[in-house]
Short mmCIF file of C-alpha atoms and ligand atoms in Angstrom, two decimals:
data_model
loop_
_atom_site.label_atom_id
_atom_site.label_comp_id
_atom_site.label_asym_id
_atom_site.label_seq_id
_atom_site.Cartn_x
_atom_site.Cartn_y
_atom_site.Cartn_z
CA UNK Y 242 14.38 -27.83 20.73
CA UNK Y 243 11.73 -25.16 20.10
CA UNK Y 244 9.91 -26.25 23.26
CA UNK Y 245 13.05 -25.79 25.35
CA UNK Y 246 13.67 -22.34 23.86
CA UNK Y 247 10.04 -21.32 24.34
CA UNK Y 248 10.21 -22.41 27.96
CA UNK Y 249 13.38 -20.41 28.53
CA UNK Y 250 11.93 -17.29 26.89
CA UNK Y 251 8.70 -17.79 28.84
CA UNK Y 252 10.77 -17.61 32.02
CA UNK Y 253 12.27 -14.31 30.88
CA UNK Y 254 8.85 -12.95 30.00
CA UNK Y 255 7.57 -13.59 33.50
CA UNK Y 256 10.75 -12.53 35.33
CA UNK Y 257 9.38 -9.60 37.32
CA UNK Y 258 12.85 -9.07 38.78
CA UNK Y 259 13.77 -7.43 35.47
CA UNK Y 260 11.18 -4.69 35.95
CA UNK Y 261 13.14 -2.62 38.43
CA UNK Y 262 16.32 -2.21 36.36
CA UNK Y 263 14.13 -1.75 33.30
CA UNK Y 264 12.16 0.99 35.05
CA UNK Y 265 15.33 2.74 36.19
CA UNK Y 266 16.97 2.63 32.77
CA UNK Y 267 13.77 3.80 31.09
CA UNK Y 268 13.40 6.67 33.50
CA UNK Y 269 17.02 7.75 32.99
CA UNK Y 270 16.54 7.83 29.22
CA UNK Y 271 13.25 9.71 29.31
CA UNK Y 272 14.54 12.24 31.88
CA UNK Y 273 17.49 12.96 29.61
CA UNK Y 274 15.12 13.39 26.68
CA UNK Y 275 12.92 15.75 28.67
CA UNK Y 276 15.87 17.92 29.68
CA UNK Y 277 17.26 18.07 26.15
CA UNK Y 278 13.76 18.96 24.88
CA UNK Y 279 12.98 19.46 21.20
CA UNK Y 280 16.39 18.32 19.79
CA UNK Y 281 16.08 15.18 21.90
CA UNK Y 282 12.67 14.49 20.37
CA UNK Y 283 14.13 14.94 16.89
CA UNK Y 284 16.94 12.49 17.64
CA UNK Y 285 14.43 9.98 19.03
CA UNK Y 286 12.28 10.31 15.90
CA UNK Y 287 15.29 9.59 13.71
CA UNK Y 288 16.28 6.61 15.85
CA UNK Y 289 12.78 5.17 15.57
CA UNK Y 290 12.84 5.54 11.79
CA UNK Y 291 10.12 8.16 11.36
CA UNK Y 292 10.30 9.42 7.80
CA UNK Y 293 11.74 6.09 6.74
CA UNK Y 294 8.43 4.22 7.02
CA UNK Y 295 9.46 1.47 9.40
CA UNK Y 296 11.93 0.95 12.25
CA UNK Y 297 15.60 1.30 11.26
CA UNK Y 298 16.88 -1.02 14.00
CA UNK Y 299 16.41 -4.21 11.89
CA UNK Y 300 18.51 -2.74 9.08
CA UNK Y 301 21.34 -1.60 11.30
CA UNK Y 302 21.69 -4.96 13.04
CA UNK Y 303 22.70 -6.48 9.72
CA UNK Y 304 26.02 -4.56 9.94
CA UNK Y 305 27.39 -6.29 13.05
CA UNK Y 306 25.83 -9.62 12.06
CA UNK Y 307 27.49 -9.54 8.63
CA UNK Y 308 30.88 -8.17 9.60
CA UNK Y 309 31.29 -10.18 12.81
CA UNK Y 310 30.39 -13.34 10.92
CA UNK Y 311 33.01 -12.48 8.31
CA UNK Y 312 35.60 -11.91 11.06
CA UNK Y 313 34.74 -15.25 12.66
CA UNK Y 314 35.03 -17.02 9.29
CA UNK Y 315 38.47 -15.52 8.63
CA UNK Y 316 39.61 -16.32 12.18
CA UNK Y 317 38.47 -19.93 11.82
CA UNK Y 318 40.22 -20.33 8.48
CA UNK Y 319 43.35 -18.80 10.00
CA UNK Y 320 43.21 -21.04 13.09
CA UNK Y 321 42.72 -24.12 10.90
CA UNK Y 322 45.80 -23.14 8.92
CA UNK Y 323 43.85 -22.75 5.69
CA UNK Y 324 44.34 -19.01 5.37
CA UNK Y 325 47.21 -17.61 7.32
CA UNK Y 326 48.57 -14.32 6.04
CA UNK Y 327 48.74 -10.77 7.29
CA UNK Y 328 46.10 -9.51 4.84
CA UNK Y 329 43.41 -11.91 6.04
CA UNK Y 330 44.21 -11.08 9.68
CA UNK Y 331 43.90 -7.39 8.93
CA UNK Y 332 40.60 -8.01 7.12
CA UNK Y 333 39.25 -9.89 10.15
CA UNK Y 334 40.31 -7.09 12.52
CA UNK Y 335 38.80 -4.45 10.27
CA UNK Y 336 35.52 -6.36 9.97
CA UNK Y 337 35.39 -6.63 13.74
CA UNK Y 338 35.86 -2.87 14.14
CA UNK Y 339 33.31 -2.00 11.44
CA UNK Y 340 30.82 -4.32 13.13
CA UNK Y 341 31.37 -2.57 16.45
CA UNK Y 342 30.54 0.80 14.89
CA UNK Y 343 27.36 -0.71 13.38
CA UNK Y 344 26.52 -2.29 16.73
CA UNK Y 345 26.63 1.10 18.47
CA UNK Y 346 24.14 2.49 15.93
CA UNK Y 347 21.98 -0.61 16.26
CA UNK Y 348 22.01 -0.29 20.05
CA UNK Y 349 20.97 3.35 19.95
CA UNK Y 350 17.99 2.60 17.70
CA UNK Y 351 17.09 -0.52 19.67
CA UNK Y 352 17.15 1.41 22.92
CA UNK Y 353 14.85 4.07 21.46
CA UNK Y 354 12.36 1.40 20.34
CA UNK Y 355 12.62 -0.49 23.62
CA UNK Y 356 11.60 2.63 25.53
CA UNK Y 357 8.06 2.24 24.24
CA UNK Y 358 7.63 -1.47 24.95
CA UNK Y 359 5.58 -2.84 27.77
CA UNK Y 360 5.35 -5.87 30.03
CA UNK Y 361 6.83 -9.12 28.78
CA UNK Y 362 8.27 -7.52 25.61
CA UNK Y 363 10.09 -4.96 27.71
CA UNK Y 364 11.64 -7.73 29.83
CA UNK Y 365 12.79 -9.77 26.84
CA UNK Y 366 13.95 -6.57 25.15
CA UNK Y 367 16.11 -5.75 28.16
CA UNK Y 368 17.82 -9.15 28.01
CA UNK Y 369 18.14 -8.92 24.20
CA UNK Y 370 19.86 -5.54 24.56
CA UNK Y 371 22.07 -6.67 27.44
CA UNK Y 372 23.28 -9.77 25.61
CA UNK Y 373 24.06 -7.73 22.51
CA UNK Y 374 25.81 -5.08 24.61
CA UNK Y 375 27.94 -7.89 26.07
CA UNK Y 376 28.77 -8.99 22.52
CA UNK Y 377 29.86 -5.47 21.70
CA UNK Y 378 31.96 -5.25 24.89
CA UNK Y 379 33.68 -8.56 24.10
CA UNK Y 380 34.43 -7.46 20.55
CA UNK Y 381 35.91 -4.18 21.74
CA UNK Y 382 38.07 -6.21 24.13
CA UNK Y 383 39.00 -8.51 21.25
CA UNK Y 384 40.09 -5.55 19.11
CA UNK Y 385 42.22 -4.24 22.00
CA UNK Y 386 43.84 -7.66 22.54
CA UNK Y 387 44.53 -8.10 18.82
CA UNK Y 388 46.16 -4.68 18.57
CA UNK Y 389 48.45 -5.65 21.46
CA UNK Y 390 49.55 -8.77 19.64
CA UNK Y 391 47.47 -11.18 21.75
CA UNK Y 392 45.65 -12.59 18.76
CA UNK Y 393 44.72 -15.96 20.29
CA UNK Y 394 42.98 -14.36 23.30
CA UNK Y 395 41.35 -11.84 20.97
CA UNK Y 396 39.89 -14.64 18.85
CA UNK Y 397 38.44 -16.31 21.94
CA UNK Y 398 36.84 -13.03 22.98
CA UNK Y 399 35.25 -12.41 19.57
CA UNK Y 400 34.08 -16.03 19.32
CA UNK Y 401 32.31 -15.59 22.68
CA UNK Y 402 30.84 -12.34 21.36
CA UNK Y 403 29.50 -14.24 18.37
CA UNK Y 404 27.71 -16.69 20.67
CA UNK Y 405 26.16 -13.75 22.57
CA UNK Y 406 25.06 -12.22 19.28
CA UNK Y 407 23.35 -15.51 18.35
CA UNK Y 408 21.35 -15.47 21.60
CA UNK Y 409 20.50 -11.79 21.13
CA UNK Y 410 19.42 -12.43 17.54
CA UNK Y 411 17.14 -15.27 18.60
CA UNK Y 412 15.47 -13.08 21.23
CA UNK Y 413 15.08 -10.30 18.65
CA UNK Y 414 13.43 -12.77 16.26
CA UNK Y 415 11.06 -13.83 19.03
CA UNK Y 416 10.08 -10.23 19.71
CA UNK Y 417 9.29 -9.48 16.09
CA UNK Y 418 7.92 -12.73 14.66
CA UNK Y 419 6.14 -14.07 17.72
CA UNK Y 420 5.30 -10.95 19.69
CA UNK Y 421 4.93 -8.62 16.70
CA UNK Y 422 6.84 -5.70 18.18
CA UNK Y 423 7.75 -3.10 15.57
CA UNK Y 424 5.23 -4.33 12.99
CA UNK Y 425 2.20 -2.37 11.79
CA UNK Y 426 -0.72 -2.88 14.17
CA UNK Y 427 -3.31 -0.79 12.35
CA UNK Y 428 -6.40 -2.38 10.81
CA UNK Y 429 -5.76 -2.14 7.09
CA UNK Y 430 -9.22 -3.21 6.02
CA UNK Y 431 -10.41 -2.08 2.55
CA UNK Y 432 -13.84 -1.27 4.04
CA UNK Y 433 -15.86 0.76 3.42
CA UNK Y 434 -15.21 0.71 -0.32
CA UNK Y 435 -18.04 3.14 -1.01
CA UNK Y 436 -19.21 6.13 1.02
CA UNK Y 437 -21.28 5.08 4.04
CA UNK Y 438 -22.85 7.25 6.69
CA UNK Y 439 -21.15 6.79 10.06
CA UNK Y 440 -22.28 9.75 12.21
CA UNK Y 441 -24.02 13.11 12.30
CA UNK Y 442 -21.87 16.23 12.32
CA UNK Y 443 -23.72 17.43 15.42
CA UNK Y 444 -22.45 14.43 17.41
CA UNK Y 445 -18.85 15.61 17.14
CA UNK Y 446 -17.24 18.13 19.45
CA UNK Y 447 -14.50 20.33 18.06
CA UNK Y 448 -11.08 18.57 18.28
CA UNK Y 449 -12.39 15.70 20.39
CA UNK Y 450 -11.75 12.28 18.83
CA UNK Y 451 -14.95 10.36 18.13
CA UNK Y 452 -15.03 6.63 17.44
CA UNK Y 453 -17.21 5.00 14.81
CA UNK Y 454 -16.97 1.50 13.33
CA UNK Y 455 -17.46 -0.13 9.96
CA UNK Y 456 -17.97 -3.83 9.28
CA UNK Y 457 -15.45 -5.97 7.37
CA UNK Y 458 -17.25 -9.06 6.12
CA UNK Y 459 -14.08 -10.94 5.09
CA UNK Y 460 -12.24 -10.31 8.35
CA UNK Y 461 -15.57 -10.82 10.20
CA UNK Y 462 -14.90 -7.93 12.53
CA UNK Y 463 -15.61 -4.29 13.22
CA UNK Y 464 -12.97 -1.81 12.12
CA UNK Y 465 -12.62 1.25 14.34
CA UNK Y 466 -12.32 4.68 12.73
CA UNK Y 467 -11.62 7.90 14.59
CA UNK Y 468 -13.26 11.13 13.44
CA UNK Y 469 -11.94 14.55 14.39
CA UNK Y 470 -13.85 17.74 13.68
CA UNK Y 471 -11.93 20.93 12.95
CA UNK Y 472 -14.37 23.73 12.18
CA UNK Y 473 -16.44 22.61 9.23
CA UNK Y 474 -13.93 19.92 8.29
CA UNK Y 475 -13.87 16.35 9.53
CA UNK Y 476 -10.83 14.07 9.35
CA UNK Y 477 -10.99 10.29 9.58
CA UNK Y 478 -8.14 7.89 10.43
CA UNK Y 479 -7.91 4.27 11.54
CA UNK Y 480 -8.56 4.04 15.28
CA UNK Y 481 -5.91 1.40 16.04
CA UNK Y 482 -2.47 2.96 16.32
CA UNK Y 483 0.06 1.56 13.84
CA UNK Y 484 2.73 1.41 16.55
CA UNK Y 485 1.25 -1.12 18.96
CA UNK Y 486 -2.50 -0.93 18.46
CA UNK Y 487 -3.27 1.84 20.97
CA UNK Y 488 -6.77 3.40 20.90
CA UNK Y 489 -6.38 6.67 19.01
CA UNK Y 490 -10.03 7.52 19.69
CA UNK Y 491 -9.03 7.83 23.35
CA UNK Y 492 -6.16 10.14 22.45
CA UNK Y 493 -6.21 13.90 22.03
CA UNK Y 494 -5.57 16.60 19.46
CA UNK Y 495 -2.50 18.75 20.01
CA UNK Y 496 -1.02 21.20 17.59
CA UNK Y 497 -3.23 19.84 14.80
CA UNK Y 498 -2.04 16.25 15.34
CA UNK Y 499 -3.83 13.27 16.79
CA UNK Y 500 -1.82 11.86 19.72
CA UNK Y 501 -1.88 8.22 20.80
CA UNK Y 502 -2.44 7.76 24.54
CA UNK Y 503 -0.14 4.74 24.85
CA UNK Y 504 3.32 5.97 23.80
CA UNK Y 505 2.62 9.44 22.45
CA UNK Y 506 3.02 8.93 18.70
CA UNK Y 507 1.31 11.77 16.87
CA UNK Y 508 -0.26 11.64 13.42
CA UNK Y 509 -1.07 14.34 10.92
CA UNK Y 510 -4.87 14.51 10.79
CA UNK Y 511 -4.95 15.13 7.08
CA UNK Y 512 -2.36 12.66 5.79
CA UNK Y 513 -2.18 10.13 8.62
CA UNK Y 514 1.65 10.39 8.50
CA UNK Y 515 3.47 10.01 11.83
CA UNK Y 516 4.87 13.33 12.99
CA UNK Y 517 6.48 12.06 16.17
CA UNK Y 518 7.45 8.48 16.99
CA UNK Y 519 7.66 5.80 18.13
CA UNK Y 520 5.11 5.14 15.37
CA UNK Y 521 6.82 5.02 11.98
CA UNK Y 522 4.14 4.17 9.43
CA UNK Y 523 1.03 6.14 8.46
CA UNK Y 524 -2.44 5.51 9.85
CA UNK Y 525 -5.08 4.21 7.40
CA UNK Y 526 -6.95 7.17 5.91
CA UNK Y 527 -10.59 7.67 4.98
CA UNK Y 528 -12.15 10.18 2.62
CA UNK Y 529 -14.87 12.22 4.26
CA UNK Y 530 -18.00 13.64 2.66
CA UNK Y 531 -20.43 15.90 4.54
CA UNK Y 532 -23.98 15.90 3.29
CA UNK Y 533 -27.11 17.22 4.96
CA UNK Y 534 -25.45 17.26 8.38
CA UNK Y 535 -24.33 13.63 8.03
CA UNK Y 536 -20.76 12.31 7.83
CA UNK Y 537 -19.94 9.74 5.15
CA UNK Y 538 -16.57 8.00 4.93
CA UNK Y 539 -14.83 5.84 2.36
CA UNK Y 540 -11.52 4.02 2.82
CA UNK Y 541 -8.72 5.54 0.82
CA UNK Y 542 -7.10 2.47 -0.72
CA UNK Y 543 -3.32 2.28 -0.51
CA UNK Y 544 -0.80 1.84 -3.32
CA UNK Y 545 -0.41 -1.85 -4.09
CA UNK Y 546 -3.82 -2.78 -2.63
CA UNK Y 547 -5.73 -5.23 -4.76
CA UNK Y 548 -9.22 -4.03 -3.95
CA UNK Y 549 -12.24 -4.24 -6.21
CA UNK Y 550 -14.33 -1.09 -5.96
CA UNK Y 551 -17.13 0.32 -8.07
CA UNK Y 552 -14.57 2.65 -9.69
CA UNK Y 553 -12.27 -0.22 -10.69
CA UNK Y 554 -15.27 -2.21 -12.01
CA UNK Y 555 -16.33 0.77 -14.11
CA UNK Y 556 -12.79 0.87 -15.49
CA UNK Y 557 -12.96 -2.82 -16.45
CA UNK Y 558 -16.25 -2.24 -18.27
CA UNK Y 559 -14.83 0.82 -20.03
CA UNK Y 560 -11.85 -1.18 -21.28
CA UNK Y 561 -14.12 -4.03 -22.43
CA UNK Y 562 -16.38 -1.73 -24.42
CA UNK Y 563 -13.37 0.05 -25.91
CA UNK Y 564 -11.76 -3.21 -27.03
CA UNK Y 565 -14.81 -4.62 -28.72
CA UNK Y 566 -16.99 -1.93 -30.21
CA UNK Y 567 -19.96 -3.28 -32.18
CA UNK Y 568 -19.14 -1.63 -35.47
CA UNK Y 569 -15.55 -2.93 -35.56
CA UNK Y 570 -16.29 -6.63 -35.17
CA UNK Y 571 -19.81 -7.27 -36.39
CA UNK Y 572 -19.17 -10.98 -37.00
CA UNK Y 573 -18.48 -11.64 -33.28
CA UNK Y 574 -21.97 -10.35 -32.52
CA UNK Y 575 -23.67 -12.81 -34.83
CA UNK Y 576 -21.67 -15.91 -34.05
CA UNK Y 577 -23.36 -18.54 -31.87
CA UNK Y 578 -22.37 -17.90 -28.23
CA UNK Y 579 -20.43 -20.75 -26.60
CA UNK Y 580 -20.06 -21.74 -22.96
CA UNK Y 581 -18.97 -19.23 -20.36
CA UNK Y 582 -15.50 -19.70 -18.84
CA UNK Y 583 -17.05 -20.39 -15.45
CA UNK Y 584 -19.21 -23.18 -16.98
CA UNK Y 585 -16.17 -24.82 -18.58
CA UNK Y 586 -14.33 -24.79 -15.28
CA UNK Y 587 -17.37 -25.93 -13.31
CA UNK Y 588 -17.80 -28.94 -15.63
CA UNK Y 589 -14.13 -29.75 -15.20
CA UNK Y 590 -14.51 -29.55 -11.41
CA UNK Y 591 -17.44 -31.97 -11.66
CA UNK Y 592 -15.40 -34.40 -13.74
CA UNK Y 593 -12.66 -34.43 -11.12
CA UNK Y 594 -15.19 -34.79 -8.28
CA UNK Y 595 -16.47 -37.96 -10.02
CA UNK Y 596 -12.93 -39.25 -10.48
CA UNK Y 597 -12.14 -38.78 -6.79
CA UNK Y 598 -15.37 -40.60 -5.94
CA UNK Y 599 -14.42 -43.48 -8.19
CA UNK Y 600 -10.93 -43.66 -6.66
CA UNK Y 601 -12.48 -43.88 -3.21
CA UNK Y 602 -15.00 -46.51 -4.34
CA UNK Y 603 -12.19 -48.81 -5.47
CA UNK Y 604 -9.26 -50.10 -3.46
CA UNK Y 605 -5.98 -51.91 -3.92
CA UNK Y 606 -3.27 -51.35 -6.47
CA UNK Y 607 -4.69 -52.84 -9.68
CA UNK Y 608 -3.71 -51.54 -13.12
CA UNK Y 609 -7.13 -49.97 -13.65
CA UNK Y 610 -6.92 -47.93 -10.46
CA UNK Y 611 -3.37 -46.94 -11.29
CA UNK Y 612 -4.55 -45.69 -14.66
CA UNK Y 613 -7.41 -43.77 -13.06
CA UNK Y 614 -5.03 -42.13 -10.61
CA UNK Y 615 -2.76 -41.11 -13.47
CA UNK Y 616 -5.67 -39.59 -15.38
CA UNK Y 617 -6.86 -37.75 -12.26
CA UNK Y 618 -3.35 -36.42 -11.70
CA UNK Y 619 -3.18 -35.24 -15.32
CA UNK Y 620 -6.60 -33.53 -15.13
CA UNK Y 621 -5.65 -31.77 -11.88
CA UNK Y 622 -2.46 -30.57 -13.50
CA UNK Y 623 -4.27 -29.39 -16.64
CA UNK Y 624 -6.88 -27.58 -14.57
CA UNK Y 625 -4.18 -25.66 -12.72
CA UNK Y 626 -2.46 -24.78 -15.99
CA UNK Y 627 -5.56 -23.41 -17.75
CA UNK Y 628 -6.73 -21.43 -14.75
CA UNK Y 629 -3.29 -19.95 -14.12
CA UNK Y 630 -2.81 -19.03 -17.78
CA UNK Y 631 -6.27 -17.81 -18.76
CA UNK Y 632 -8.90 -17.55 -16.09
CA UNK Y 633 -7.14 -16.04 -13.07
CA UNK Y 634 -5.46 -13.18 -14.99
CA UNK Y 635 -8.79 -12.36 -16.65
CA UNK Y 636 -10.76 -12.36 -13.44
CA UNK Y 637 -8.14 -10.53 -11.35
CA UNK Y 638 -9.58 -7.02 -11.94
CA UNK Y 639 -13.00 -8.05 -10.64
CA UNK Y 640 -12.13 -10.51 -7.87
CA UNK Y 641 -9.86 -10.38 -4.84
CA UNK Y 642 -9.78 -14.19 -4.59
CA UNK Y 643 -7.01 -14.88 -7.08
CA UNK Y 644 -4.07 -14.37 -4.72
CA UNK Y 645 -5.17 -17.10 -2.33
CA UNK Y 646 -6.32 -19.26 -5.26
CA UNK Y 647 -2.79 -19.22 -6.74
CA UNK Y 648 -1.45 -20.23 -3.31
CA UNK Y 649 -3.97 -23.08 -3.07
CA UNK Y 650 -2.89 -24.34 -6.49
CA UNK Y 651 0.61 -24.63 -5.01
CA UNK Y 652 -0.72 -26.64 -2.04
CA UNK Y 653 -2.68 -28.95 -4.37
CA UNK Y 654 0.36 -29.54 -6.60
CA UNK Y 655 2.55 -30.39 -3.59
CA UNK Y 656 -0.07 -32.75 -2.19
CA UNK Y 657 -0.55 -34.42 -5.57
CA UNK Y 658 3.21 -34.93 -5.93
CA UNK Y 659 3.41 -36.42 -2.43
CA UNK Y 660 0.44 -38.74 -3.14
CA UNK Y 661 1.64 -40.20 -6.44
CA UNK Y 662 5.02 -40.97 -4.87
CA UNK Y 663 3.38 -43.39 -2.43
CA UNK Y 664 2.67 -47.07 -3.19
CA UNK Y 665 -0.84 -47.22 -4.61
CA UNK Y 666 -3.34 -48.79 -2.19
CA UNK Y 667 -1.08 -48.55 0.88
CA UNK Y 668 -2.48 -46.90 4.05
CA UNK Y 669 -0.31 -43.84 3.52
CA UNK Y 670 -1.52 -43.46 -0.04
CA UNK Y 671 -5.17 -43.73 1.02
CA UNK Y 672 -4.65 -41.10 3.74
CA UNK Y 673 -3.01 -38.76 1.24
CA UNK Y 674 -5.78 -39.37 -1.27
CA UNK Y 675 -8.39 -38.25 1.31
CA UNK Y 676 -6.32 -35.14 2.05
CA UNK Y 677 -5.93 -34.39 -1.67
CA UNK Y 678 -9.65 -34.72 -2.21
CA UNK Y 679 -10.40 -32.42 0.75
CA UNK Y 680 -7.96 -29.84 -0.59
CA UNK Y 681 -9.54 -30.05 -4.04
CA UNK Y 682 -13.12 -29.85 -2.74
CA UNK Y 683 -12.27 -26.82 -0.63
CA UNK Y 684 -10.53 -25.08 -3.53
CA UNK Y 685 -13.13 -25.83 -6.20
CA UNK Y 686 -15.98 -25.03 -3.78
CA UNK Y 687 -14.57 -21.65 -2.86
CA UNK Y 688 -14.01 -20.81 -6.53
CA UNK Y 689 -17.61 -21.66 -7.34
CA UNK Y 690 -19.06 -19.83 -4.35
CA UNK Y 691 -17.03 -16.67 -4.67
CA UNK Y 692 -14.68 -16.20 -7.63
CA UNK Y 693 -17.06 -17.54 -10.29
CA UNK Y 694 -19.81 -15.25 -9.03
CA UNK Y 695 -17.50 -12.27 -9.10
CA UNK Y 696 -16.44 -13.24 -12.62
CA UNK Y 697 -20.00 -12.41 -13.68
CA UNK Y 698 -18.94 -8.77 -13.33
CA UNK Y 699 -17.04 -9.23 -16.59
CA UNK Y 700 -19.32 -8.85 -19.55
CA UNK Y 701 -21.22 -11.90 -20.79
CA UNK Y 702 -19.33 -11.69 -24.04
CA UNK Y 703 -15.99 -11.66 -22.28
CA UNK Y 704 -16.97 -14.71 -20.24
CA UNK Y 705 -17.93 -16.61 -23.39
CA UNK Y 706 -14.68 -15.57 -25.02
CA UNK Y 707 -12.85 -16.95 -21.99
CA UNK Y 708 -14.89 -20.14 -22.27
CA UNK Y 709 -13.68 -20.61 -25.83
CA UNK Y 710 -10.07 -19.97 -24.84
CA UNK Y 711 -10.31 -22.40 -21.92
CA UNK Y 712 -11.87 -25.16 -24.02
CA UNK Y 713 -9.23 -24.74 -26.72
CA UNK Y 714 -6.41 -24.91 -24.20
CA UNK Y 715 -8.03 -27.81 -22.35
CA UNK Y 716 -8.25 -29.75 -25.59
CA UNK Y 717 -4.66 -28.89 -26.54
CA UNK Y 718 -3.32 -29.91 -23.11
CA UNK Y 719 -5.13 -33.25 -23.41
CA UNK Y 720 -4.26 -34.09 -27.00
CA UNK Y 721 -0.92 -32.51 -27.75
CA UNK Y 722 1.63 -35.33 -27.99
CA UNK Y 723 4.32 -33.13 -26.63
CA UNK Y 724 2.23 -32.06 -23.62
CA UNK Y 725 1.16 -35.65 -23.00
CA UNK Y 726 4.72 -36.91 -23.12
CA UNK Y 727 5.86 -34.14 -20.82
CA UNK Y 728 3.10 -34.91 -18.33
CA UNK Y 729 3.80 -38.65 -18.42
CA UNK Y 730 7.47 -38.05 -17.85
CA UNK Y 731 6.71 -35.75 -14.92
CA UNK Y 732 4.39 -38.32 -13.35
CA UNK Y 733 6.84 -41.18 -13.88
CA UNK Y 734 9.61 -39.16 -12.28
CA UNK Y 735 7.38 -38.33 -9.32
CA UNK Y 736 6.20 -41.95 -8.92
CA UNK Y 737 9.73 -43.28 -8.92
CA UNK Y 738 11.38 -40.55 -6.92
S1 LIG K 148 0.44 2.29 20.50
FE1 LIG K 148 2.38 3.11 20.85
S2 LIG K 148 2.18 5.13 20.20
FE2 LIG K 148 0.27 4.27 19.78
FE1 LIG K 149 -8.24 -23.30 -9.13
FE1 LIG K 150 -10.90 -24.53 -10.51
#
């Protein structure tokens, strides 16, 4: 099914015949905008969603989708004889009309966004808009027929409109989720976290964008940054335009704003906020420091970013020293230090590595192997529980790895559940066991290589405290009758599902 749809959309994307009408329509819209001048620009900005933070078109389309679906549902119930009264007919007609008003607003915003699309996206966008315009036309016809008492014909017209809307919606989904139109195209790398020198002030010409690059080790790529000198001040913004990835370093400065050469979005040099669309979200910003004729920049992290910087590490250390001052808890200083949390977890990883090895070294479906598999499943489960409850929250302020680690725990749990469901020793079971081991080795390995090292940024004392907590919980999970019974029940349910 997906292949057929992809093929059909591929045909649209290469249909050069669509370029001429697209060019003519685009020209007509931009000419009108040019004649209207400044108010036209303001209207276009509003239609794009500037000031809102992202395009408004996706929100407005929910109005016709919701109301036209409601109308179709009521019509179907009425036609089937399940709901036939005047009130439900009136509700269907009203929903149809409300949807048509929403569709006009959605079309206006869609048309504004479409104006700044290129190539294959522009072609698909034209068909998407045309199909949805047809849906609107059919629904207007339906409303007219209904008001003249021709309800049956009106229902046929709105049902056809619904089918058009489905096609239009699918094309819209393709444009956003496959082709990434309307999404943020800027590089939102956290680098550089600390001030780094990127250029000399003398290299910059007044108001001429200048490109520099910083390295992002995680993304394994260079991140472009554009510098603009204004007198003795230098501004720094991400060089890839948020709208569609245009090169802002090849743009120009006009009226104190940096203009993108591709579709003319302009950005405030100081705040990175879009001043004119089609861009709707702000450019990444960098703090600038001038020292001895050199320019240093540091990425200004955004709200919600989980980025470990020297400032956040200093904060963690401050909190640690505030919580456990020497004079308040002298006995904790003298007590024999236990294992670090990372050592406890590493030992547990090793235990499970050995268990996987043993499972692979044996075959068949004997009772001993079954018991070993059950113990391995229990240990995997316990490991996830203690890390989720104690280690990950503790290490979160000093490591950026926890988000993906939580996700990998989910993958491991799913894979474990799928494995224990299979008949022990069968080919499917063995294949799943290999996959489960690979998933575990990847996960444990990446924890040891990265997260455990970053955990060293916590104080030694904190790590030993975590070790104690982890060992206590590990012991409790293994010995508590209640926990054991719960785990056995879970496994039995999974095995027999
Ligand atoms: S890429 Fe479209 S305005 Fe920059
Ligand atoms: Fe883990
Ligand atoms: Fe682990």
